[in-house]
Amino acid sequence: MTKGLSPLCSPNKKRYVGFMYETVDQEKPIFDAKGIETVRRDSCPATAKILEKSLKILFQTRNLDDVKDYVQKQFSKILNERVNIMDFIFAKEYRGRSGYKPGACVPALEIAKRRAAKDPRSEPLPGERVPYVVVYGPPGLPIIRLVREPDELLNDSTFASMPSITSHVITPALERVFSLMGANVKSCCASCGSPATSSLCDNCLQDSSGTIAILHNKIRKWERNVDNLRQVCTSCTKSNSSVDHCVSVDCPVFLQTGFSQERFISGFILKEDYNS
C-alpha cells in the first residue's frame, strides 16, 4: 500500500510534512517530512526541534493557539539563554575555494580562510561540514563578521547571539510553513529589548537596586550551573585536575561548561564595575 499523509502541509512541490500512515490498521502515525528544516542539515538543531514540535502540536490539536504558546515558551527560554549551546551550532558544507564566487560571504568559506591563514593544512576538505556559531556584535555589523568556530566561545568573551538566531533563522523557518495557514509568526514571536551601547541599558543604569539584585541572582544561577557541569566532567575524567585541561570540543558538556563559566565571570566583573 502506498503511504498516505494526513494531515499534510506542502509549502511547494518538493517540500512537504505530515503524519504518515503505511497500513490501514496503523493507529499511531509517523512524522514524515521532506525538504524542510526538520530534515535538512544546513540549519542549527534548535530550528529543527522547534519546527518539528510545533508541527506535531498543530497536527495533534489542530489549534494554532497551542502552537503559539509553545513557540513563545521556547523563544523565552532562548532569549533568557536557558538552552544548550550545542543546539545553536550550524554545520554547513564547504565546497572548496573554487566552489564560491569571488567575494562570497559564506560562513563555511570564512572559517576555512581563517584556518588556512593559521595553518594551510587545517583548511576543511571539499564536502566537509564546517561547524560555526553566530555571536553578539555591534548593531549594523554584517553577520559574516560575527561568525566564529564553537571553541572560540571558550577563548573569547563572546556569546552566541540568540536574538539573531531567533529572528534570522528560526522565525523564517516557522513562517515558511505556518504562513500557509494565515498565521503571523513574527507577531507571535516578537520580543522587546532595550537597545544599549554598553553592557547595561539606560533603564538598568537608572534602577541601581533592581539591577544589582538581578545581577546577583544571575551570577548565583551561573555559578551553580558551572558547578553542576564540572561535576559531570569530573565523573567522566575521574579527576578534578583534568577537567580544566579537557579539549573535547565535540562534547556538549565541555562547550556548555565553558559557555557558563564565561557568563559567570563576565557577570561578576560587570557587577563589581557597577558597584564601583
Tab-separated table of C-alpha atoms in Angstrom:
chain	number	residue	atom	x	y	z
A	1	MET	CA	0.000	0.000	0.000
A	2	THR	CA	1.265	3.488	-0.855
A	3	LYS	CA	1.821	5.663	2.168
A	4	GLY	CA	-0.730	8.334	2.947
A	5	LEU	CA	-0.253	11.573	4.872
A	6	SER	CA	-2.946	13.198	6.952
A	7	PRO	CA	-2.777	15.988	7.978
A	8	LEU	CA	-0.453	17.244	5.249
A	9	CYS	CA	1.286	20.574	4.736
A	10	SER	CA	3.129	21.224	1.475
A	11	PRO	CA	4.857	24.612	1.037
A	12	ASN	CA	5.730	23.622	-2.542
A	13	LYS	CA	6.023	20.591	-4.803
A	14	LYS	CA	9.353	19.424	-3.384
A	15	ARG	CA	8.608	20.101	0.264
A	16	TYR	CA	6.009	18.505	2.475
A	17	VAL	CA	5.375	17.438	6.048
A	18	GLY	CA	2.632	15.410	7.657
A	19	PHE	CA	1.606	12.380	9.654
A	20	MET	CA	2.282	9.263	7.609
A	21	TYR	CA	0.180	6.095	7.595
A	22	GLU	CA	1.516	2.988	5.831
A	23	THR	CA	-1.223	0.479	6.637
A	24	VAL	CA	-4.977	0.635	7.044
A	25	ASP	CA	-4.862	-0.540	10.655
A	26	GLN	CA	-1.980	1.724	11.708
A	27	GLU	CA	-3.076	3.640	14.795
A	28	LYS	CA	-0.021	5.764	15.589
A	29	PRO	CA	1.175	7.928	12.687
A	30	ILE	CA	4.818	8.584	11.790
A	31	PHE	CA	6.073	12.138	11.408
A	32	ASP	CA	7.303	12.392	7.813
A	33	ALA	CA	8.957	15.397	6.187
A	34	LYS	CA	10.915	16.235	3.068
A	35	GLY	CA	12.796	19.381	2.116
A	36	ILE	CA	12.019	21.406	5.241
A	37	GLU	CA	14.253	22.337	8.164
A	38	THR	CA	13.258	19.337	10.276
A	39	VAL	CA	15.274	17.076	7.976
A	40	ARG	CA	17.775	19.473	6.423
A	41	ARG	CA	21.273	19.638	7.899
A	42	ASP	CA	22.194	23.203	6.953
A	43	SER	CA	20.443	24.829	9.902
A	44	CYS	CA	21.015	24.580	13.642
A	45	PRO	CA	19.390	21.743	15.643
A	46	ALA	CA	17.216	24.214	17.568
A	47	THR	CA	15.384	25.145	14.368
A	48	ALA	CA	14.607	21.526	13.527
A	49	LYS	CA	13.455	20.706	17.057
A	50	ILE	CA	11.169	23.729	17.446
A	51	LEU	CA	9.664	23.377	13.972
A	52	GLU	CA	9.028	19.643	14.340
A	53	LYS	CA	7.433	20.008	17.767
A	54	SER	CA	5.298	22.917	16.531
A	55	LEU	CA	4.031	20.862	13.610
A	56	LYS	CA	3.270	17.876	15.809
A	57	ILE	CA	1.257	20.099	18.142
A	58	LEU	CA	-0.649	21.501	15.169
A	59	PHE	CA	-1.377	18.076	13.687
A	60	GLN	CA	-2.495	16.673	17.031
A	61	THR	CA	-4.574	19.593	18.315
A	62	ARG	CA	-5.489	21.465	15.086
A	63	ASN	CA	-5.129	24.593	17.214
A	64	LEU	CA	-2.722	27.388	16.263
A	65	ASP	CA	-3.047	28.935	19.721
A	66	ASP	CA	-1.399	25.847	21.214
A	67	VAL	CA	1.425	26.205	18.714
A	68	LYS	CA	1.771	29.878	19.582
A	69	ASP	CA	2.030	29.109	23.306
A	70	TYR	CA	4.731	26.510	22.674
A	71	VAL	CA	6.779	28.745	20.372
A	72	GLN	CA	6.625	31.686	22.762
A	73	LYS	CA	7.840	29.500	25.626
A	74	GLN	CA	10.744	28.249	23.526
A	75	PHE	CA	11.696	31.762	22.438
A	76	SER	CA	11.581	32.896	26.048
A	77	LYS	CA	13.992	30.106	27.002
A	78	ILE	CA	16.299	31.002	24.120
A	79	LEU	CA	16.380	34.731	24.830
A	80	ASN	CA	16.995	34.016	28.516
A	81	GLU	CA	19.734	31.566	27.468
A	82	ARG	CA	18.212	28.605	29.286
A	83	VAL	CA	19.263	26.353	26.420
A	84	ASN	CA	22.020	24.010	25.307
A	85	ILE	CA	24.579	25.866	23.193
A	86	MET	CA	25.016	22.719	21.079
A	87	ASP	CA	21.555	23.310	19.620
A	88	PHE	CA	22.750	26.593	18.119
A	89	ILE	CA	25.783	25.348	16.232
A	90	PHE	CA	25.458	25.394	12.450
A	91	ALA	CA	27.296	22.935	10.219
A	92	LYS	CA	27.295	23.735	6.521
A	93	GLU	CA	29.126	22.014	3.708
A	94	TYR	CA	32.367	23.549	2.466
A	95	ARG	CA	32.614	23.494	-1.327
A	96	GLY	CA	36.284	24.406	-1.638
A	97	ARG	CA	37.769	27.763	-2.626
A	98	SER	CA	36.786	27.306	-6.274
A	99	GLY	CA	33.198	26.485	-5.343
A	100	TYR	CA	32.286	30.070	-4.467
A	101	LYS	CA	32.019	33.297	-6.412
A	102	PRO	CA	34.646	35.982	-5.722
A	103	GLY	CA	33.721	37.986	-2.650
A	104	ALA	CA	31.132	35.451	-1.472
A	105	CYS	CA	30.118	35.947	2.172
A	106	VAL	CA	29.630	32.350	3.263
A	107	PRO	CA	30.319	31.234	6.864
A	108	ALA	CA	31.959	27.942	5.865
A	109	LEU	CA	34.262	29.796	3.465
A	110	GLU	CA	35.073	32.438	6.070
A	111	ILE	CA	36.025	29.781	8.631
A	112	ALA	CA	38.110	27.957	6.012
A	113	LYS	CA	40.037	31.136	5.179
A	114	ARG	CA	40.778	31.782	8.848
A	115	ARG	CA	42.006	28.235	9.362
A	116	ALA	CA	44.169	28.354	6.244
A	117	ALA	CA	45.702	31.661	7.342
A	118	LYS	CA	46.914	29.995	10.542
A	119	ASP	CA	47.831	26.654	9.006
A	120	PRO	CA	47.165	25.722	5.343
A	121	ARG	CA	46.827	22.074	6.369
A	122	SER	CA	43.850	22.856	8.604
A	123	GLU	CA	41.629	24.065	5.759
A	124	PRO	CA	38.491	21.878	5.525
A	125	LEU	CA	38.234	19.432	2.661
A	126	PRO	CA	35.581	19.995	-0.026
A	127	GLY	CA	32.385	18.326	1.111
A	128	GLU	CA	33.296	18.575	4.790
A	129	ARG	CA	30.762	20.194	7.096
A	130	VAL	CA	32.158	23.194	8.949
A	131	PRO	CA	30.625	23.991	12.365
A	132	TYR	CA	30.170	27.605	13.408
A	133	VAL	CA	28.156	29.879	15.667
A	134	VAL	CA	26.933	33.456	15.334
A	135	VAL	CA	27.991	35.706	18.214
A	136	TYR	CA	26.857	39.053	19.559
A	137	GLY	CA	28.199	42.168	17.859
A	138	PRO	CA	27.589	45.907	17.433
A	139	PRO	CA	24.362	46.904	15.640
A	140	GLY	CA	24.748	47.037	11.874
A	141	LEU	CA	27.747	44.717	11.730
A	142	PRO	CA	27.366	42.140	8.911
A	143	ILE	CA	26.508	38.633	10.096
A	144	ILE	CA	29.595	37.248	8.354
A	145	ARG	CA	31.742	39.286	10.772
A	146	LEU	CA	30.043	37.563	13.700
A	147	VAL	CA	30.814	34.005	12.620
A	148	ARG	CA	33.031	32.024	14.998
A	149	GLU	CA	34.092	28.435	15.466
A	150	PRO	CA	32.476	26.777	18.524
A	151	ASP	CA	35.706	26.518	20.506
A	152	GLU	CA	36.250	30.279	20.119
A	153	LEU	CA	33.379	30.802	22.559
A	154	LEU	CA	35.676	29.411	25.234
A	155	ASN	CA	38.657	31.593	24.403
A	156	ASP	CA	36.934	34.960	23.975
A	157	SER	CA	34.333	36.866	25.969
A	158	THR	CA	31.795	36.330	23.201
A	159	PHE	CA	28.486	34.546	23.302
A	160	ALA	CA	26.107	33.061	20.786
A	161	SER	CA	23.663	35.718	19.575
A	162	MET	CA	20.309	34.235	20.487
A	163	PRO	CA	18.243	37.205	19.195
A	164	SER	CA	19.922	36.978	15.775
A	165	ILE	CA	19.328	33.242	15.554
A	166	THR	CA	15.677	33.516	16.558
A	167	SER	CA	14.906	36.369	14.162
A	168	HIS	CA	17.033	35.337	11.167
A	169	VAL	CA	16.915	31.535	11.349
A	170	ILE	CA	14.142	30.036	13.472
A	171	THR	CA	11.370	32.540	12.743
A	172	PRO	CA	11.737	32.335	8.916
A	173	ALA	CA	11.638	28.529	9.102
A	174	LEU	CA	8.398	28.663	11.075
A	175	GLU	CA	6.993	31.333	8.800
A	176	ARG	CA	7.544	29.293	5.634
A	177	VAL	CA	5.190	26.644	6.976
A	178	PHE	CA	2.692	28.427	9.193
A	179	SER	CA	2.134	31.401	6.891
A	180	LEU	CA	0.277	28.947	4.637
A	181	MET	CA	-2.363	28.761	7.358
A	182	GLY	CA	-2.617	32.520	7.754
A	183	ALA	CA	-0.542	32.655	10.932
A	184	ASN	CA	1.586	35.740	11.517
A	185	VAL	CA	4.660	34.121	13.012
A	186	LYS	CA	6.576	37.355	13.509
A	187	SER	CA	3.862	38.838	15.683
A	188	CYS	CA	3.722	35.649	17.743
A	189	CYS	CA	7.470	35.552	18.311
A	190	ALA	CA	8.202	39.219	18.746
A	191	SER	CA	10.134	40.137	21.855
A	192	CYS	CA	11.174	43.563	23.036
A	193	GLY	CA	14.570	44.565	24.307
A	194	SER	CA	16.095	47.885	25.207
A	195	PRO	CA	18.921	48.973	22.896
A	196	ALA	CA	22.231	49.522	24.613
A	197	THR	CA	25.687	50.578	23.502
A	198	SER	CA	27.265	49.211	26.689
A	199	SER	CA	26.756	46.175	28.911
A	200	LEU	CA	23.717	47.742	30.587
A	201	CYS	CA	20.867	49.682	29.022
A	202	ASP	CA	19.722	53.092	30.277
A	203	ASN	CA	16.829	51.607	32.260
A	204	CYS	CA	19.153	49.222	34.112
A	205	LEU	CA	21.595	52.015	34.882
A	206	GLN	CA	18.818	54.111	36.393
A	207	ASP	CA	17.381	51.297	38.528
A	208	SER	CA	20.514	50.583	40.556
A	209	SER	CA	18.979	48.454	43.315
A	210	GLY	CA	16.944	46.350	40.909
A	211	THR	CA	19.901	45.849	38.589
A	212	ILE	CA	22.195	44.713	41.407
A	213	ALA	CA	19.577	42.225	42.609
A	214	ILE	CA	19.093	40.803	39.109
A	215	LEU	CA	22.839	40.531	38.508
A	216	HIS	CA	23.328	38.845	41.875
A	217	ASN	CA	20.644	36.244	41.146
A	218	LYS	CA	22.009	35.563	37.671
A	219	ILE	CA	25.560	35.189	38.969
A	220	ARG	CA	24.386	32.675	41.576
A	221	LYS	CA	22.499	30.745	38.899
A	222	TRP	CA	25.509	30.683	36.562
A	223	GLU	CA	27.803	29.619	39.406
A	224	ARG	CA	25.517	26.705	40.307
A	225	ASN	CA	25.337	25.741	36.660
A	226	VAL	CA	29.140	25.732	36.362
A	227	ASP	CA	29.467	23.585	39.497
A	228	ASN	CA	26.899	21.078	38.230
A	229	LEU	CA	28.565	20.808	34.823
A	230	ARG	CA	32.015	20.424	36.342
A	231	GLN	CA	30.706	17.531	38.429
A	232	VAL	CA	29.644	15.841	35.201
A	233	CYS	CA	33.117	16.453	33.742
A	234	THR	CA	34.768	15.093	36.881
A	235	SER	CA	32.730	11.902	36.706
A	236	CYS	CA	33.861	11.493	33.083
A	237	THR	CA	37.570	12.259	33.536
A	238	LYS	CA	37.762	10.663	37.012
A	239	SER	CA	39.881	13.604	38.129
A	240	ASN	CA	39.284	17.175	39.258
A	241	SER	CA	42.568	18.420	37.807
A	242	SER	CA	41.994	17.071	34.298
A	243	VAL	CA	38.696	18.939	33.865
A	244	ASP	CA	40.479	22.233	33.141
A	245	HIS	CA	42.654	20.580	30.503
A	246	CYS	CA	39.870	18.854	28.584
A	247	VAL	CA	39.751	19.848	24.900
A	248	SER	CA	36.940	17.617	23.660
A	249	VAL	CA	35.074	20.203	21.576
A	250	ASP	CA	32.660	17.504	20.391
A	251	CYS	CA	31.383	17.041	23.944
A	252	PRO	CA	28.225	19.087	24.655
A	253	VAL	CA	29.093	19.311	28.350
A	254	PHE	CA	32.532	20.721	27.531
A	255	LEU	CA	31.105	23.568	25.447
A	256	GLN	CA	28.296	24.247	27.887
A	257	THR	CA	30.762	24.388	30.793
A	258	GLY	CA	32.964	26.917	29.051
A	259	PHE	CA	29.965	28.970	27.997
A	260	SER	CA	28.521	29.033	31.526
A	261	GLN	CA	31.883	29.824	33.080
A	262	GLU	CA	32.395	32.804	30.782
A	263	ARG	CA	28.911	34.023	31.669
A	264	PHE	CA	29.643	33.727	35.377
A	265	ILE	CA	32.961	35.593	35.143
A	266	SER	CA	31.562	38.343	32.917
A	267	GLY	CA	28.552	38.808	35.192
A	268	PHE	CA	30.752	39.020	38.275
A	269	ILE	CA	33.030	41.616	36.643
A	270	LEU	CA	30.019	43.619	35.481
A	271	LYS	CA	28.563	43.624	38.981
A	272	GLU	CA	31.869	44.757	40.514
A	273	ASP	CA	32.222	47.540	37.943
A	274	TYR	CA	28.650	48.652	38.556
A	275	ASN	CA	29.185	48.752	42.329
A	276	SER	CA	32.315	50.835	41.924
